[in-house]
CSV table of C-alpha atoms in Angstrom, one decimal:
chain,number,residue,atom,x,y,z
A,1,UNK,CA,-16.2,-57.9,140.8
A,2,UNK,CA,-14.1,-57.2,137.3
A,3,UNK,CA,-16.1,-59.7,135.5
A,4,UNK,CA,-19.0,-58.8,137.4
A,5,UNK,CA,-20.7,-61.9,138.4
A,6,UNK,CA,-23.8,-62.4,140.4
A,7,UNK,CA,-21.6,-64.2,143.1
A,8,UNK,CA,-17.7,-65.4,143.8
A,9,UNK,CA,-17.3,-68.8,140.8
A,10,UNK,CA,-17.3,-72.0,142.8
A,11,UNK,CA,-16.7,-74.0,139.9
A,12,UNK,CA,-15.2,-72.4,136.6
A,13,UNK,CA,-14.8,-74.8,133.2
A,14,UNK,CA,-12.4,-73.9,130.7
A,15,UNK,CA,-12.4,-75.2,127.2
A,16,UNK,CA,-8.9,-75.6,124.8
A,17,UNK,CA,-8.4,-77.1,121.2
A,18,UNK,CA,-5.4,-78.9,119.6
A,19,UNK,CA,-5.0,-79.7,116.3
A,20,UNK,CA,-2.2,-80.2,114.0
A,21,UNK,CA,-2.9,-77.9,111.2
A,22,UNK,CA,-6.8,-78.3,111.2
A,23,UNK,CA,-6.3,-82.0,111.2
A,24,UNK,CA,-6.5,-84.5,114.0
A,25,UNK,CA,-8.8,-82.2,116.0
A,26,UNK,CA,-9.7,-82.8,119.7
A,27,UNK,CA,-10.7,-80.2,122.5
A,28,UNK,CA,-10.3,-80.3,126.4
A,29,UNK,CA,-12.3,-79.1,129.4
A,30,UNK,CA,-10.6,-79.0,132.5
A,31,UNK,CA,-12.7,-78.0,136.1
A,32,UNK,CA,-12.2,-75.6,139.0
A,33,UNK,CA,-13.6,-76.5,142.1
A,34,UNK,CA,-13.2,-73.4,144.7
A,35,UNK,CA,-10.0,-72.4,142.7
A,36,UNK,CA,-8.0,-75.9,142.6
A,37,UNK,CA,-8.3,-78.4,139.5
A,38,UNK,CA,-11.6,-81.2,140.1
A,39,UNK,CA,-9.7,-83.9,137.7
A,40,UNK,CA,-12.8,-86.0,138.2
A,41,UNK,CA,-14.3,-83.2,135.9
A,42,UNK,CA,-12.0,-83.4,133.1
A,43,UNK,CA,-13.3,-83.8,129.4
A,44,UNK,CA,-11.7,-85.1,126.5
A,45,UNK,CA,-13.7,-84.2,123.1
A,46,UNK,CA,-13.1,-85.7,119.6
A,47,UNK,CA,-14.1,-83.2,117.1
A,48,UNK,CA,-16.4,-84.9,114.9
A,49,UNK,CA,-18.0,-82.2,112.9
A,50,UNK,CA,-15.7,-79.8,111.9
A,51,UNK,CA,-12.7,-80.5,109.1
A,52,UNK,CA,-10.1,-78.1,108.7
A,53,UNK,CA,-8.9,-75.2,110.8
A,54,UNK,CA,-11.7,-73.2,112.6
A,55,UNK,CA,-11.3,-72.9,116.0
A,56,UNK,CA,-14.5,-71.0,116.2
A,57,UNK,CA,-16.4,-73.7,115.1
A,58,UNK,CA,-14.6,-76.6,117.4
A,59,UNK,CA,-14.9,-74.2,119.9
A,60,UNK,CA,-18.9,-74.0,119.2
A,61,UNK,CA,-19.0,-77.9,119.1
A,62,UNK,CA,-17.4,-78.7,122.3
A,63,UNK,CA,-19.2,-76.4,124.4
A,64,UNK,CA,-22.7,-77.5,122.4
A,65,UNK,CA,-21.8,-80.8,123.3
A,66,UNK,CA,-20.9,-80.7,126.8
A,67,UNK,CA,-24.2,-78.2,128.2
A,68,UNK,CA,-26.5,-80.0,125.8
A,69,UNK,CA,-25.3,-83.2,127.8
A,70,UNK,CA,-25.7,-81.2,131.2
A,71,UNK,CA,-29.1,-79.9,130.2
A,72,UNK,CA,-30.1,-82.9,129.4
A,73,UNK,CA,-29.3,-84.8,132.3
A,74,UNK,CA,-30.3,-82.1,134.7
A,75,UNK,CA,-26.8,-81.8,135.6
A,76,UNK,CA,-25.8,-78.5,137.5
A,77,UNK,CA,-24.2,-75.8,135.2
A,78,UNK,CA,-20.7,-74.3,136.4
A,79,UNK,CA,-20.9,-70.4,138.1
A,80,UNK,CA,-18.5,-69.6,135.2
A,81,UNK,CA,-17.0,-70.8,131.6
A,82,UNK,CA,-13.6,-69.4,130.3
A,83,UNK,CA,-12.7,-69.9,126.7
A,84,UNK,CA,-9.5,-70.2,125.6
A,85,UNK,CA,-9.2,-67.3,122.8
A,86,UNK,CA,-10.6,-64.1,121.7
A,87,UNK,CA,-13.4,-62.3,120.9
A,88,UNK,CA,-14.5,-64.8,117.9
A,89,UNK,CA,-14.0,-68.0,120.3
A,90,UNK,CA,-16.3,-66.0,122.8
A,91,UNK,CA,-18.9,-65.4,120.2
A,92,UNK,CA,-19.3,-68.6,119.0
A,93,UNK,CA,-19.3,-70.1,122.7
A,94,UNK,CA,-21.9,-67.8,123.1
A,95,UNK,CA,-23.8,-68.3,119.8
A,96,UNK,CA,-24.3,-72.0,121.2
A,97,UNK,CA,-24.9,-71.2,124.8
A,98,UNK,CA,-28.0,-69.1,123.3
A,99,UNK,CA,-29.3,-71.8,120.9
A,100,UNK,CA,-29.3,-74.0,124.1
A,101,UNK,CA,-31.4,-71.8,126.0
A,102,UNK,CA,-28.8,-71.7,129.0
A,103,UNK,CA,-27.1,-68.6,130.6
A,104,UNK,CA,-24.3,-68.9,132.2
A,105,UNK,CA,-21.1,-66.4,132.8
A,106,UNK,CA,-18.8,-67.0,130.1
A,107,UNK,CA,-16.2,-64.8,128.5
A,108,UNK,CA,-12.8,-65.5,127.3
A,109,UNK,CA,-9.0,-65.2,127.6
A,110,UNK,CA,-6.7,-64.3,125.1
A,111,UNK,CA,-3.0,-65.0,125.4
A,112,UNK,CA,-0.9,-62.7,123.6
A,113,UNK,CA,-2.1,-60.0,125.9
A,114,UNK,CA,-3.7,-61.7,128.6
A,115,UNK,CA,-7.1,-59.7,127.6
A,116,UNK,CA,-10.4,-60.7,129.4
A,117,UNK,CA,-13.3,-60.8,126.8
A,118,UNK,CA,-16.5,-60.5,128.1
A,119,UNK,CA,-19.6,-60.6,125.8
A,120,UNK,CA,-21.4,-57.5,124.5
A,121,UNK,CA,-18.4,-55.8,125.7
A,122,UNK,CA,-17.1,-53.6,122.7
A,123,UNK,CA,-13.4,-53.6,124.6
A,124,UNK,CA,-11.6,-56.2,126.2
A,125,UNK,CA,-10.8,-56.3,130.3
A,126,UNK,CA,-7.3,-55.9,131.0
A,127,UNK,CA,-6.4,-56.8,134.8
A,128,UNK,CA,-3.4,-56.4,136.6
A,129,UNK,CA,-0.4,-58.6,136.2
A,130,UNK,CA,-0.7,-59.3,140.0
A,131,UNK,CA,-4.3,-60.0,139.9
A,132,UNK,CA,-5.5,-62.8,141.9
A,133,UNK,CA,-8.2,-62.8,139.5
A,134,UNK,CA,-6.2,-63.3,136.4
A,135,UNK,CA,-3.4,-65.9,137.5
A,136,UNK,CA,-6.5,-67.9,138.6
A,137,UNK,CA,-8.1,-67.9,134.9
A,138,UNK,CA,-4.6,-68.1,133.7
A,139,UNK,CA,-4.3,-71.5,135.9
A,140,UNK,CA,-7.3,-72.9,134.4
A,141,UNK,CA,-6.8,-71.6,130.6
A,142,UNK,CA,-3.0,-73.0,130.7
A,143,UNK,CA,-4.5,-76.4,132.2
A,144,UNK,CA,-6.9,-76.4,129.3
A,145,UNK,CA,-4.3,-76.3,127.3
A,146,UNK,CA,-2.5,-79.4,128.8
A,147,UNK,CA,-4.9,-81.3,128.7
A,148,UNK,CA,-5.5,-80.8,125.3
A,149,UNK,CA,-2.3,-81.2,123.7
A,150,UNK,CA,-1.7,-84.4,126.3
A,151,UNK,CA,-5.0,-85.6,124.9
A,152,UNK,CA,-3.8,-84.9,121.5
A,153,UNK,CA,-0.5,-86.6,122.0
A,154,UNK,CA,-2.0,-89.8,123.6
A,155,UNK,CA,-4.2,-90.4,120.5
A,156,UNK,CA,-1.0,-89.8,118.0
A,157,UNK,CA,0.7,-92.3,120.2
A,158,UNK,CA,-2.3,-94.8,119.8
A,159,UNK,CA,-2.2,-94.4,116.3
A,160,UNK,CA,-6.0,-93.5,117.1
A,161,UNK,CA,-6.2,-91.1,113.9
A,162,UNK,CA,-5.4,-93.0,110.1
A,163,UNK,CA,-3.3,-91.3,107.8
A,164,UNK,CA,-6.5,-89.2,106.4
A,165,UNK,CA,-8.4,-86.3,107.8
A,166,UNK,CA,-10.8,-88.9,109.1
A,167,UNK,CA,-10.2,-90.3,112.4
A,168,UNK,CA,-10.6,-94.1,113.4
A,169,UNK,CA,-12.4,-94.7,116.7
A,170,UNK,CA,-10.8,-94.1,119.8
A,171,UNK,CA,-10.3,-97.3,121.9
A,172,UNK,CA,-13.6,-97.9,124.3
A,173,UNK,CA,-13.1,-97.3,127.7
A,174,UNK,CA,-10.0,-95.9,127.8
A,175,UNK,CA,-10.8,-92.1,127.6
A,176,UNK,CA,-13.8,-90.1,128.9
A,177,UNK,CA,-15.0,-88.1,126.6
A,178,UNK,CA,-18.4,-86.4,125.8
């Protein structure tokens, strides 16, 4: 009802990025399936087009990559996307959902103040600390986050990324990754 959804999310995605600095870039996607983590559904990303820092943009780039790959396929779309940041991580999630052509509930969660931002919504949600609600999204943002950085960590440990900016091909078949 806060977020105020056509119906109760059966399955919520929620996207992360890690990145040492702008370099060595790679995203996450973990899945919810009735409020408990679908591993099955995990995604690893490799952020191939953007150099630097700009989470907005890796942000953009993940979430274009994994609906344009759903749409595509005729895949069902999740009842709801979280995004791991602000307002400017919302709007460029929502920038790419539009180019798409696909509408689906999406907002984002900040950490600092645990703030719920929902788009074309001048000022941020805040729920209670108690919320049901919130420790659910909470769940799925800080497994996001795990992911990500575990992802992150494997590859360092692979020596998967070269002394550069650019990376060297991960090793086939041992991550999934859209």
């Amino acid at each position: 009802r806060a977020l105020h959804l056509p119906r109760l999310p059966e399955r919520i995605e929620t996207f992360d990025i890690s990145n040492i600095m702008g370099n060595q870039s790679v995203g996450s996607m973990v899945s919810f399936l009735q409020g408990k983590p679908d591993k099955a559904n995990y995604r690893r990303f490799w952020i191939r087009e953007v150099q630097g820092i700009d989470d907005f943009k890796m942000i953009a780039e993940i979430v274009r990559r994994r609906y344009r790959r759903l749409r595509d396929e005729k895949r069902p779309f999740p009842d709801l996307i979280v995004i791991d940041g602000g307002r400017g991580q919302l709007s460029s999630a929502c920038n790419e959902l539009d180019a798409l052509g696909i509408q689906i509930p999406i907002i984002s969660l900040a950490k600092r103040e645990e703030e719920i931002f929902l788009p074309k919504k001048r000022n941020p949600l805040k729920l209670p600390k108690d919320s049901l609600g919130l420790k659910l999204l909470q769940r799925t943002r800080d497994e996001a986050h795990r992911f990500a950085v575990s992802y992150h960590r494997l590859l360092r440990s692979k020596h998967v990324f070269n002394r550069g900016q650019t990376p060297i091909s991960p090793i086939k078949g041992m991550l999934k990754s859209d």
